[in-house]
JSON list of C-alpha atoms in Angstrom, two decimals:
[
{"chain": "H", "resi": 25, "resn": "MET", "atom": "CA", "xyz": [-17.59, -6.95, 8.62]},
{"chain": "H", "resi": 26, "resn": "LYS", "atom": "CA", "xyz": [-17.90, -10.67, 8.80]},
{"chain": "H", "resi": 27, "resn": "ASN", "atom": "CA", "xyz": [-16.72, -13.36, 6.40]},
{"chain": "H", "resi": 28, "resn": "LEU", "atom": "CA", "xyz": [-13.58, -11.42, 5.47]},
{"chain": "H", "resi": 29, "resn": "VAL", "atom": "CA", "xyz": [-10.61, -13.71, 4.93]},
{"chain": "H", "resi": 30, "resn": "PHE", "atom": "CA", "xyz": [-6.96, -12.76, 4.39]},
{"chain": "H", "resi": 31, "resn": "ASN", "atom": "CA", "xyz": [-5.07, -14.97, 1.99]},
{"chain": "H", "resi": 32, "resn": "LYS", "atom": "CA", "xyz": [-1.31, -14.83, 1.55]},
{"chain": "H", "resi": 33, "resn": "LEU", "atom": "CA", "xyz": [-0.47, -15.41, -2.10]},
{"chain": "H", "resi": 34, "resn": "GLU", "atom": "CA", "xyz": [1.86, -18.32, -2.60]},
{"chain": "H", "resi": 35, "resn": "PRO", "atom": "CA", "xyz": [4.75, -18.11, -5.08]},
{"chain": "H", "resi": 36, "resn": "GLY", "atom": "CA", "xyz": [3.52, -18.91, -8.59]},
{"chain": "H", "resi": 37, "resn": "THR", "atom": "CA", "xyz": [0.02, -17.59, -7.87]},
{"chain": "H", "resi": 38, "resn": "ASN", "atom": "CA", "xyz": [-1.38, -15.12, -10.38]},
{"chain": "H", "resi": 39, "resn": "ILE", "atom": "CA", "xyz": [-0.61, -11.56, -9.34]},
{"chain": "H", "resi": 40, "resn": "PRO", "atom": "CA", "xyz": [-3.85, -9.57, -8.77]},
{"chain": "H", "resi": 41, "resn": "TYR", "atom": "CA", "xyz": [-2.88, -6.70, -11.07]},
{"chain": "H", "resi": 42, "resn": "GLU", "atom": "CA", "xyz": [-6.49, -5.51, -11.32]},
{"chain": "H", "resi": 43, "resn": "LEU", "atom": "CA", "xyz": [-6.40, -4.72, -7.58]},
{"chain": "H", "resi": 44, "resn": "LEU", "atom": "CA", "xyz": [-2.82, -3.43, -7.50]},
{"chain": "H", "resi": 45, "resn": "LEU", "atom": "CA", "xyz": [-3.57, -1.02, -10.35]},
{"chain": "H", "resi": 46, "resn": "LEU", "atom": "CA", "xyz": [-6.10, 0.72, -8.11]},
{"chain": "H", "resi": 47, "resn": "ALA", "atom": "CA", "xyz": [-3.12, 2.14, -6.18]},
{"chain": "H", "resi": 48, "resn": "ASP", "atom": "CA", "xyz": [-0.38, 2.25, -8.81]},
{"chain": "H", "resi": 49, "resn": "GLU", "atom": "CA", "xyz": [-0.41, 3.64, -12.32]},
{"chain": "H", "resi": 50, "resn": "THR", "atom": "CA", "xyz": [1.17, 0.89, -14.45]},
{"chain": "H", "resi": 51, "resn": "ILE", "atom": "CA", "xyz": [1.96, -2.80, -14.45]},
{"chain": "H", "resi": 52, "resn": "GLU", "atom": "CA", "xyz": [5.58, -1.85, -15.21]},
{"chain": "H", "resi": 53, "resn": "ALA", "atom": "CA", "xyz": [5.73, 0.17, -11.98]},
{"chain": "H", "resi": 54, "resn": "ILE", "atom": "CA", "xyz": [4.15, -2.68, -10.02]},
{"chain": "H", "resi": 55, "resn": "ASN", "atom": "CA", "xyz": [6.64, -5.15, -11.49]},
{"chain": "H", "resi": 56, "resn": "GLN", "atom": "CA", "xyz": [9.49, -3.04, -10.06]},
{"chain": "H", "resi": 57, "resn": "TYR", "atom": "CA", "xyz": [8.58, -4.21, -6.54]},
{"chain": "H", "resi": 58, "resn": "ILE", "atom": "CA", "xyz": [5.93, -6.93, -6.54]},
{"chain": "H", "resi": 59, "resn": "PHE", "atom": "CA", "xyz": [8.25, -9.92, -6.99]},
{"chain": "H", "resi": 60, "resn": "ASP", "atom": "CA", "xyz": [10.09, -8.98, -3.78]},
{"chain": "H", "resi": 61, "resn": "CYS", "atom": "CA", "xyz": [6.89, -8.53, -1.77]},
{"chain": "H", "resi": 62, "resn": "ILE", "atom": "CA", "xyz": [4.62, -10.70, 0.30]},
{"chain": "H", "resi": 63, "resn": "VAL", "atom": "CA", "xyz": [1.15, -10.16, -1.13]},
{"chain": "H", "resi": 64, "resn": "TYR", "atom": "CA", "xyz": [-2.13, -10.56, 0.73]},
{"chain": "H", "resi": 65, "resn": "VAL", "atom": "CA", "xyz": [-5.65, -10.35, -0.64]},
{"chain": "H", "resi": 66, "resn": "LEU", "atom": "CA", "xyz": [-8.79, -9.81, 1.38]},
{"chain": "H", "resi": 67, "resn": "ASN", "atom": "CA", "xyz": [-11.79, -11.82, 0.24]},
{"chain": "H", "resi": 68, "resn": "ASP", "atom": "CA", "xyz": [-15.43, -11.32, 1.23]},
{"chain": "H", "resi": 69, "resn": "GLY", "atom": "CA", "xyz": [-16.43, -14.90, 0.43]},
{"chain": "H", "resi": 70, "resn": "PHE", "atom": "CA", "xyz": [-17.28, -14.08, -3.17]},
{"chain": "H", "resi": 71, "resn": "GLN", "atom": "CA", "xyz": [-14.47, -11.94, -4.54]},
{"chain": "H", "resi": 72, "resn": "ASN", "atom": "CA", "xyz": [-11.13, -10.38, -3.69]},
{"chain": "H", "resi": 73, "resn": "ILE", "atom": "CA", "xyz": [-11.96, -6.91, -2.39]},
{"chain": "H", "resi": 74, "resn": "ALA", "atom": "CA", "xyz": [-8.54, -5.61, -1.36]},
{"chain": "H", "resi": 75, "resn": "VAL", "atom": "CA", "xyz": [-4.81, -6.17, -1.73]},
{"chain": "H", "resi": 76, "resn": "MET", "atom": "CA", "xyz": [-1.71, -5.38, 0.27]},
{"chain": "H", "resi": 77, "resn": "ALA", "atom": "CA", "xyz": [1.92, -5.85, -0.80]},
{"chain": "H", "resi": 78, "resn": "LEU", "atom": "CA", "xyz": [4.55, -5.80, 1.97]},
{"chain": "H", "resi": 79, "resn": "HIS", "atom": "CA", "xyz": [8.28, -5.45, 1.35]},
{"chain": "H", "resi": 80, "resn": "PRO", "atom": "CA", "xyz": [11.03, -6.04, 3.93]},
{"chain": "H", "resi": 81, "resn": "ASN", "atom": "CA", "xyz": [13.36, -3.04, 3.53]},
{"chain": "H", "resi": 82, "resn": "SER", "atom": "CA", "xyz": [15.68, -4.27, 6.29]},
{"chain": "H", "resi": 83, "resn": "SER", "atom": "CA", "xyz": [15.62, -6.52, 9.32]},
{"chain": "H", "resi": 84, "resn": "THR", "atom": "CA", "xyz": [13.79, -3.77, 11.25]},
{"chain": "H", "resi": 85, "resn": "GLU", "atom": "CA", "xyz": [11.59, -2.10, 8.61]},
{"chain": "H", "resi": 86, "resn": "LEU", "atom": "CA", "xyz": [8.63, -3.44, 6.67]},
{"chain": "H", "resi": 87, "resn": "GLU", "atom": "CA", "xyz": [7.13, -1.23, 3.94]},
{"chain": "H", "resi": 88, "resn": "ILE", "atom": "CA", "xyz": [3.61, -1.21, 2.54]},
{"chain": "H", "resi": 89, "resn": "LYS", "atom": "CA", "xyz": [4.35, -0.96, -1.19]},
{"chain": "H", "resi": 90, "resn": "ASN", "atom": "CA", "xyz": [0.75, -1.19, -2.34]},
{"chain": "H", "resi": 91, "resn": "ILE", "atom": "CA", "xyz": [-2.59, -1.15, -0.57]},
{"chain": "H", "resi": 92, "resn": "ALA", "atom": "CA", "xyz": [-5.92, -0.91, -2.40]},
{"chain": "H", "resi": 93, "resn": "VAL", "atom": "CA", "xyz": [-9.62, -1.54, -1.87]},
{"chain": "H", "resi": 94, "resn": "ILE", "atom": "CA", "xyz": [-12.20, -1.98, -4.63]},
{"chain": "H", "resi": 95, "resn": "GLU", "atom": "CA", "xyz": [-14.50, 1.01, -5.00]},
{"chain": "H", "resi": 96, "resn": "SER", "atom": "CA", "xyz": [-17.66, -0.67, -3.72]},
{"chain": "H", "resi": 97, "resn": "TYR", "atom": "CA", "xyz": [-15.95, -1.41, -0.38]},
{"chain": "H", "resi": 98, "resn": "ARG", "atom": "CA", "xyz": [-14.30, 1.98, 0.18]},
{"chain": "H", "resi": 99, "resn": "SER", "atom": "CA", "xyz": [-15.21, 4.16, 3.17]},
{"chain": "H", "resi": 100, "resn": "GLN", "atom": "CA", "xyz": [-16.24, 1.07, 5.16]},
{"chain": "H", "resi": 101, "resn": "GLY", "atom": "CA", "xyz": [-13.10, 0.61, 7.27]},
{"chain": "H", "resi": 102, "resn": "ILE", "atom": "CA", "xyz": [-11.44, -1.96, 4.99]},
{"chain": "H", "resi": 103, "resn": "GLY", "atom": "CA", "xyz": [-8.30, 0.18, 4.62]},
{"chain": "H", "resi": 104, "resn": "SER", "atom": "CA", "xyz": [-7.89, 0.32, 8.39]},
{"chain": "H", "resi": 105, "resn": "ILE", "atom": "CA", "xyz": [-8.41, -3.44, 8.56]},
{"chain": "H", "resi": 106, "resn": "LEU", "atom": "CA", "xyz": [-5.54, -3.82, 6.08]},
{"chain": "H", "resi": 107, "resn": "ILE", "atom": "CA", "xyz": [-3.32, -1.43, 8.06]},
{"chain": "H", "resi": 108, "resn": "ASN", "atom": "CA", "xyz": [-4.02, -3.32, 11.29]},
{"chain": "H", "resi": 109, "resn": "LYS", "atom": "CA", "xyz": [-3.19, -6.61, 9.54]},
{"chain": "H", "resi": 110, "resn": "ALA", "atom": "CA", "xyz": [0.08, -5.09, 8.25]},
{"chain": "H", "resi": 111, "resn": "LYS", "atom": "CA", "xyz": [0.95, -3.99, 11.82]},
{"chain": "H", "resi": 112, "resn": "GLU", "atom": "CA", "xyz": [0.15, -7.48, 13.11]},
{"chain": "H", "resi": 113, "resn": "ILE", "atom": "CA", "xyz": [2.28, -9.17, 10.44]},
{"chain": "H", "resi": 114, "resn": "ALA", "atom": "CA", "xyz": [5.15, -6.74, 11.09]},
{"chain": "H", "resi": 115, "resn": "LYS", "atom": "CA", "xyz": [5.06, -7.35, 14.85]},
{"chain": "H", "resi": 116, "resn": "GLU", "atom": "CA", "xyz": [4.84, -11.14, 14.42]},
{"chain": "H", "resi": 117, "resn": "ASN", "atom": "CA", "xyz": [7.99, -10.95, 12.29]},
{"chain": "H", "resi": 118, "resn": "SER", "atom": "CA", "xyz": [9.88, -8.69, 14.73]},
{"chain": "H", "resi": 119, "resn": "TYR", "atom": "CA", "xyz": [9.91, -5.53, 12.62]},
{"chain": "H", "resi": 120, "resn": "ALA", "atom": "CA", "xyz": [10.26, -2.29, 14.59]},
{"chain": "H", "resi": 121, "resn": "ILE", "atom": "CA", "xyz": [8.88, 0.10, 11.98]},
{"chain": "H", "resi": 122, "resn": "LEU", "atom": "CA", "xyz": [6.14, -0.08, 9.36]},
{"chain": "H", "resi": 123, "resn": "THR", "atom": "CA", "xyz": [6.49, 2.48, 6.56]},
{"chain": "H", "resi": 124, "resn": "VAL", "atom": "CA", "xyz": [4.43, 3.59, 3.59]},
{"chain": "H", "resi": 125, "resn": "GLY", "atom": "CA", "xyz": [4.94, 6.13, 0.83]},
{"chain": "H", "resi": 126, "resn": "THR", "atom": "CA", "xyz": [2.32, 8.16, -1.01]},
{"chain": "H", "resi": 127, "resn": "SER", "atom": "CA", "xyz": [2.22, 11.16, -3.29]},
{"chain": "H", "resi": 128, "resn": "ASP", "atom": "CA", "xyz": [2.57, 14.66, -1.88]},
{"chain": "H", "resi": 129, "resn": "THR", "atom": "CA", "xyz": [-0.71, 15.38, -3.70]},
{"chain": "H", "resi": 130, "resn": "GLY", "atom": "CA", "xyz": [-2.50, 12.45, -2.00]},
{"chain": "H", "resi": 131, "resn": "PHE", "atom": "CA", "xyz": [-4.03, 14.55, 0.76]},
{"chain": "H", "resi": 132, "resn": "GLN", "atom": "CA", "xyz": [-6.72, 11.97, 1.54]},
{"chain": "H", "resi": 133, "resn": "GLN", "atom": "CA", "xyz": [-4.18, 9.13, 1.74]},
{"chain": "H", "resi": 134, "resn": "ILE", "atom": "CA", "xyz": [-1.85, 11.11, 4.01]},
{"chain": "H", "resi": 135, "resn": "LYS", "atom": "CA", "xyz": [-4.77, 11.89, 6.32]},
{"chain": "H", "resi": 136, "resn": "PHE", "atom": "CA", "xyz": [-5.77, 8.19, 6.30]},
{"chain": "H", "resi": 137, "resn": "TYR", "atom": "CA", "xyz": [-2.29, 7.03, 7.29]},
{"chain": "H", "resi": 138, "resn": "GLU", "atom": "CA", "xyz": [-2.00, 9.65, 10.00]},
{"chain": "H", "resi": 139, "resn": "LYS", "atom": "CA", "xyz": [-5.41, 8.57, 11.35]},
{"chain": "H", "resi": 140, "resn": "ASN", "atom": "CA", "xyz": [-3.98, 5.04, 11.53]},
{"chain": "H", "resi": 141, "resn": "GLY", "atom": "CA", "xyz": [-0.96, 6.06, 13.63]},
{"chain": "H", "resi": 142, "resn": "PHE", "atom": "CA", "xyz": [1.63, 6.96, 10.99]},
{"chain": "H", "resi": 143, "resn": "ILE", "atom": "CA", "xyz": [3.73, 10.11, 11.17]},
{"chain": "H", "resi": 144, "resn": "LYS", "atom": "CA", "xyz": [5.58, 11.87, 8.35]},
{"chain": "H", "resi": 145, "resn": "LYS", "atom": "CA", "xyz": [9.16, 10.63, 8.27]},
{"chain": "H", "resi": 146, "resn": "GLY", "atom": "CA", "xyz": [10.60, 12.11, 5.09]},
{"chain": "H", "resi": 147, "resn": "ILE", "atom": "CA", "xyz": [10.30, 13.05, 1.42]},
{"chain": "H", "resi": 148, "resn": "ARG", "atom": "CA", "xyz": [11.65, 11.21, -1.62]},
{"chain": "H", "resi": 149, "resn": "LYS", "atom": "CA", "xyz": [12.20, 14.16, -3.95]},
{"chain": "H", "resi": 150, "resn": "ASP", "atom": "CA", "xyz": [11.03, 13.80, -7.57]},
{"chain": "H", "resi": 151, "resn": "PHE", "atom": "CA", "xyz": [10.04, 10.15, -7.03]},
{"chain": "H", "resi": 152, "resn": "PHE", "atom": "CA", "xyz": [7.05, 10.26, -9.38]},
{"chain": "H", "resi": 153, "resn": "THR", "atom": "CA", "xyz": [8.75, 12.29, -12.07]},
{"chain": "H", "resi": 154, "resn": "ASP", "atom": "CA", "xyz": [11.83, 10.02, -11.99]},
{"chain": "H", "resi": 155, "resn": "HIS", "atom": "CA", "xyz": [10.03, 6.66, -11.83]},
{"chain": "H", "resi": 156, "resn": "TYR", "atom": "CA", "xyz": [7.12, 7.10, -14.24]},
{"chain": "H", "resi": 157, "resn": "PRO", "atom": "CA", "xyz": [7.41, 7.75, -17.99]},
{"chain": "H", "resi": 158, "resn": "PHE", "atom": "CA", "xyz": [4.60, 10.31, -18.03]},
{"chain": "H", "resi": 159, "resn": "PRO", "atom": "CA", "xyz": [3.22, 12.98, -15.68]},
{"chain": "H", "resi": 160, "resn": "ILE", "atom": "CA", "xyz": [0.61, 11.72, -13.20]},
{"chain": "H", "resi": 161, "resn": "TYR", "atom": "CA", "xyz": [-1.99, 14.04, -11.74]},
{"chain": "H", "resi": 162, "resn": "GLU", "atom": "CA", "xyz": [-3.99, 13.76, -8.53]},
{"chain": "H", "resi": 163, "resn": "ASN", "atom": "CA", "xyz": [-6.31, 16.37, -7.07]},
{"chain": "H", "resi": 164, "resn": "GLY", "atom": "CA", "xyz": [-5.49, 18.59, -10.07]},
{"chain": "H", "resi": 165, "resn": "LEU", "atom": "CA", "xyz": [-1.78, 18.64, -9.21]},
{"chain": "H", "resi": 166, "resn": "GLN", "atom": "CA", "xyz": [1.15, 16.82, -10.77]},
{"chain": "H", "resi": 167, "resn": "MET", "atom": "CA", "xyz": [2.57, 14.13, -8.51]},
{"chain": "H", "resi": 168, "resn": "ARG", "atom": "CA", "xyz": [6.26, 14.82, -7.88]},
{"chain": "H", "resi": 169, "resn": "ASP", "atom": "CA", "xyz": [7.51, 13.89, -4.43]},
{"chain": "H", "resi": 170, "resn": "MET", "atom": "CA", "xyz": [6.73, 10.87, -2.28]},
{"chain": "H", "resi": 171, "resn": "VAL", "atom": "CA", "xyz": [5.81, 11.49, 1.34]},
{"chain": "H", "resi": 172, "resn": "VAL", "atom": "CA", "xyz": [7.16, 8.68, 3.55]},
{"chain": "H", "resi": 173, "resn": "LEU", "atom": "CA", "xyz": [5.20, 7.92, 6.70]},
{"chain": "H", "resi": 174, "resn": "ALA", "atom": "CA", "xyz": [6.20, 5.57, 9.50]},
{"chain": "H", "resi": 175, "resn": "HIS", "atom": "CA", "xyz": [4.53, 3.78, 12.38]},
{"chain": "H", "resi": 176, "resn": "ASP", "atom": "CA", "xyz": [6.65, 2.77, 15.38]},
{"chain": "H", "resi": 177, "resn": "LEU", "atom": "CA", "xyz": [5.52, -0.76, 16.24]},
{"chain": "H", "resi": 178, "resn": "SER", "atom": "CA", "xyz": [6.80, -0.53, 19.82]},
{"chain": "H", "resi": 179, "resn": "GLU", "atom": "CA", "xyz": [3.90, 1.82, 20.67]}
]
């Protein structure tokens, strides 16, 4: 893919909710983390096609809080481009671990992260039932627990 450009959003820039909502259910949920994140958009020269929000959890751990690709660009390797960019940013900033959380019902997402070098690290019990005001379903199942995956950046 040529002509793809990453842009780091500067403070005061409009938040790309339309992209973030592809990976999170509500603006209220996004607002719980987005103001503490560094946000990047990927542009194809005509439009923003993807977003990634990174949150420093500690001096050694950077977390992907949101990652999304518009539908017309899915299954073309854009997600892996975003993951590789997140790894690059984390390494440049001396983080040792890159983490991400997804629903226990997100079988495709878990497989994607594992394909990109992440391993299951833990479970945040009842995350989706505790943090969202209504039940959320994926793959015909109610989302309850968050699966946390990690990538060791020293590898």
